[in-house]
Amino acid sequence: MVLRDGHFLKIRGKGVLVIDKGPDYRNRLKGLRREIVRKGVDGLLVTDINNIRYLTGFTGSSGYVVVTRNKALLFTDTRYTVQAKLETAPSGFTVRIYKQKPLEVLAARVGGFNLRRLGFEGDVLSYNLYKKIKSALKPLRFSPITNPVAGVRAVKDPFEVDLIKKSSAILKSGFKKVERTLKAGLTEAGVALCAEEWMRKKGAEGVAFETIVASGQRGALPHGKASEKRIKKGELVVVDMGARFEGYNSDNTRTYCIGKANGLQEKIYGVVKEAQKRAIALITDGVAAVDVDGAARSHIKKAGYGKYFGHGTGHGVGLDVHERPSIGPASKDVFKEGMVVTVEPGIYIPGWGGVRIEDMALVKKDGCELMTASPDELVCL
Amino acid sequence: MVLRDGHFLKIRGKGVLVIDKGPDYRNRLKGLRREIVRKGVDGLLVTDINNIRYLTGFTGSSGYVVVTRNKALLFTDTRYTVQAKLETAPSGFTVRIYKQKPLEVLAARVGGFNLRRLGFEGDVLSYNLYKKIKSALKPLRFSPITNPVAGVRAVKDPFEVDLIKKSSAILKSGFKKVERTLKAGLTEAGVALCAEEWMRKKGAEGVAFETIVASGQRGALPHGKASEKRIKKGELVVVDMGARFEGYNSDNTRTYCIGKANGLQEKIYGVVKEAQKRAIALITDGVAAVDVDGAARSHIKKAGYGKYFGHGTGHGVGLDVHERPSIGPASKDVFKEGMVVTVEPGIYIPGWGGVRIEDMALVKKDGCELMTASPDELVCL
């Protein structure tokens, strides 16, 4: 519910959450317009639904956004006539409703803007829809641009940071529930269900992604979603899950041991934890993401497990679970104040199992603030 | 777990489900190859993840499938080395694993097939990926084809029908839970959460789509997802939800009255129910979907509510919640034995509310079999 321009009161579940400052739509649009100038186009067509939500505030399931150097429009269908106008009031987007023929309405309106070249999200728009739009908007020319909104979205405004923190707090409570529940004899899927229900009761809209509970040898699968396998004494259990709150995701991983851990289990946990600490220690405004990845990777390599760490060290989190920046060996991203990222090194040994530890950090001018903190020692349940 | 070629034993939750016959992969591939011949291409590149699952049995999150007149290959990444081989054993697809450069592996393999023209899913493949694939596979030519697998998937094999029935049974149990729970004072979101948790406990992997609970005036929004609005005495409540089981979806809608219904509420429920009955009565192999839509639509129109029924009468359901056939005024689909469809007329009056009734039917040689049956009279809780 909008209280007054740019100020929000949201009530969810049993709690009351007051957010003083609304989304900084003006700054988001400014960022996108910088991108428009940089790419040498006269405007951008945006069809990715999370990009639309980010720019306009509209939470419906489909629509088109056109942003030019001096115009900002949202096109959507009759299902959303009321909703679109309410939700876009703070962002100031002009709303145009279509009944059946979206491209005709788009063409009629955008055709009058005298644009020469419109950019579009080359990674999002399907080949067929691109062809249809191009034909409907003739003689306007089109240029594919790879995720033009991603760079803007990577830096979160205070409104977004608040929501990600709330999402993280729900997730933290979910892991506490896992720690109270997890024991030998349960199935992986049973543990996942229990944690997911708990997070829903704590206010989550849903999960950020399919919960991973990978026990014993299955821990060697970096994406071993919860199965009907029963958890056994002595096994490590990798639990990777996330909550979604008001559209914003959280994403953490914990690795537990069922019963007393052996020396190798403790050792590998220690290597991964130290790798994570070294990565986190480097995160600050201005640092290259590739160096943060390198800090984790070189530690794991030095310990002799280099070939068992196949994925990147982390990624941005927001309206999407995976967004910019990317923290990997090939990343060209540079950290900026306000980015929110995961840090999640892991070691996966086929036939033995795996350890992954993942927390989320907010990049600051000087260092970073951890939204969650995994334990230094392997937790034995 | 694969017991022997084409025979499956699946154990989920507390129950044991034995499915005698596995998916009919041979017939699926035959259907796709007919499409290849019909479209005049030498093969098809498939990237839609549910189409890949349908053709190959592979349940991973990404990959490429290439089917030619005599070859059938799945390309996926190192995360799925073991899983892809196990899951594709019954379908007989050749698996090729890539580590980092999928398009190089694709080109190296497909380049040797001496094809001239490959079809691709024009509605699925992004513009950028199309360009990259085209460049990597030069001088192979490409033709966009609109959902080449949809026609094959529209007719379900017995294996699929079993899973959809199981999904429907879980959903039915979810609606019983709603009936025991729903009362004045609860929030729409609270009712949705309660039903969703119940279905998960009954074996659902998740929901088929975001649960709709739209009470009072909100019932006039055909897609009014559950909100924090409290349900009041005297209101109609439209509940539209679905379960997912082993990848297969179900989708039903019930409309309830909280307390005693008034004459108009009962009357409109009766009109919608009669419209649904008329549509169902027509469904059989060989009938045009547009006629089934017409049967429901003309009844609602005759009753004076024509302008309050804006959407189609139904759609196919399977691995996707919305798939072929489409049952609407512009549909060109013809019913075939083995199709599974929803029948869901509705009346939505702005400022008053709405009624929608939705069941699922399996098309038979002679008539159809209802998987669920909504009550003839408005249920007052």
Short mmCIF file of C-alpha atoms in Angstrom, two decimals, chain A residues 11-13 53 59 79-80 82-83 120-130 132 144-147 189 192-193 196-198 200-201 205 210 221-223 225 228 230 244, chain B residues 11-13 53 59 79-80 82-83 120-130 132 144-147 189 192-193 196-198 200-201 205 210 221-223 225 228 230 244:
data_model
loop_
_atom_site.label_atom_id
_atom_site.label_comp_id
_atom_site.label_asym_id
_atom_site.label_seq_id
_atom_site.Cartn_x
_atom_site.Cartn_y
_atom_site.Cartn_z
CA ILE A 11 2.12 -5.78 6.07
CA ARG A 12 2.89 -9.44 5.61
CA GLY A 13 1.97 -12.48 7.66
CA ARG A 53 9.29 -4.95 -12.25
CA THR A 59 4.37 -7.06 -10.69
CA ARG A 79 -6.15 -8.14 -16.75
CA TYR A 80 -3.89 -5.51 -15.21
CA VAL A 82 -6.15 -1.29 -12.32
CA GLN A 83 -3.07 -3.00 -10.91
CA PHE A 120 16.27 -4.95 -27.11
CA GLU A 121 17.36 -7.69 -24.68
CA GLY A 122 19.03 -10.09 -27.08
CA ASP A 123 19.28 -12.83 -24.45
CA VAL A 124 15.60 -12.61 -23.52
CA LEU A 125 13.51 -11.92 -26.61
CA SER A 126 12.72 -15.06 -28.62
CA TYR A 127 13.62 -15.18 -32.28
CA ASN A 128 9.95 -15.28 -33.33
CA LEU A 129 8.88 -12.38 -31.13
CA TYR A 130 11.86 -10.33 -32.33
CA LYS A 132 7.14 -9.97 -35.14
CA PRO A 144 20.31 -6.73 -29.69
CA ILE A 145 21.92 -5.72 -26.42
CA THR A 146 23.02 -8.29 -23.87
CA ASN A 147 21.09 -7.62 -20.67
CA ALA A 189 13.04 -34.47 0.52
CA ALA A 192 13.57 -29.88 2.42
CA LEU A 193 9.78 -29.84 2.83
CA GLU A 196 10.32 -24.76 3.15
CA GLU A 197 7.09 -24.86 5.17
CA TRP A 198 8.84 -23.17 8.05
CA ARG A 200 6.60 -19.86 4.34
CA LYS A 201 5.21 -19.51 7.87
CA GLU A 205 6.43 -15.96 -0.61
CA GLU A 210 14.46 -25.91 -5.65
CA LEU A 221 26.64 -33.34 -7.07
CA PRO A 222 26.81 -29.52 -6.90
CA HIS A 223 23.10 -29.44 -7.82
CA LYS A 225 18.18 -31.51 -5.36
CA GLU A 228 14.00 -39.79 -1.46
CA ARG A 230 17.53 -41.51 3.50
CA ARG A 244 11.85 -15.14 -1.64
CA ILE B 11 8.46 -44.50 -4.54
CA ARG B 12 7.35 -41.11 -3.28
CA GLY B 13 6.44 -39.88 0.19
CA ARG B 53 12.48 -33.98 -20.75
CA THR B 59 15.34 -33.95 -15.95
CA ARG B 79 27.10 -31.54 -13.66
CA TYR B 80 24.87 -34.15 -15.28
CA VAL B 82 25.97 -39.59 -14.49
CA GLN B 83 22.35 -38.44 -14.29
CA PHE B 120 14.63 -24.70 -34.14
CA GLU B 121 11.95 -23.61 -31.67
CA GLY B 122 11.41 -20.03 -32.84
CA ASP B 123 9.31 -19.17 -29.78
CA VAL B 124 11.89 -20.48 -27.32
CA LEU B 125 15.39 -19.72 -28.57
CA SER B 126 16.56 -16.20 -27.74
CA TYR B 127 17.75 -13.97 -30.55
CA ASN B 128 21.33 -13.95 -29.21
CA LEU B 129 21.55 -17.72 -28.77
CA TYR B 130 20.11 -18.22 -32.26
CA LYS B 132 25.57 -17.80 -31.75
CA PRO B 144 12.34 -21.13 -37.02
CA ILE B 145 9.44 -23.49 -36.30
CA THR B 146 6.70 -22.57 -33.86
CA ASN B 147 6.72 -25.19 -31.09
CA ALA B 189 -2.73 -15.94 1.39
CA ALA B 192 -3.36 -20.67 -0.12
CA LEU B 193 -0.45 -21.56 2.16
CA GLU B 196 -0.15 -25.83 -0.64
CA GLU B 197 1.43 -27.38 2.46
CA TRP B 198 -1.26 -30.04 2.49
CA ARG B 200 3.16 -31.14 -0.52
CA LYS B 201 2.50 -33.57 2.34
CA GLU B 205 6.65 -31.70 -5.71
CA GLU B 210 0.91 -19.43 -7.98
CA LEU B 221 -9.73 -10.47 -11.46
CA PRO B 222 -9.27 -13.68 -13.46
CA HIS B 223 -5.70 -13.90 -12.13
CA LYS B 225 -3.31 -14.33 -6.79
CA GLU B 228 -3.42 -10.34 2.41
CA ARG B 230 -9.29 -10.97 4.69
CA ARG B 244 2.86 -30.92 -9.74
#
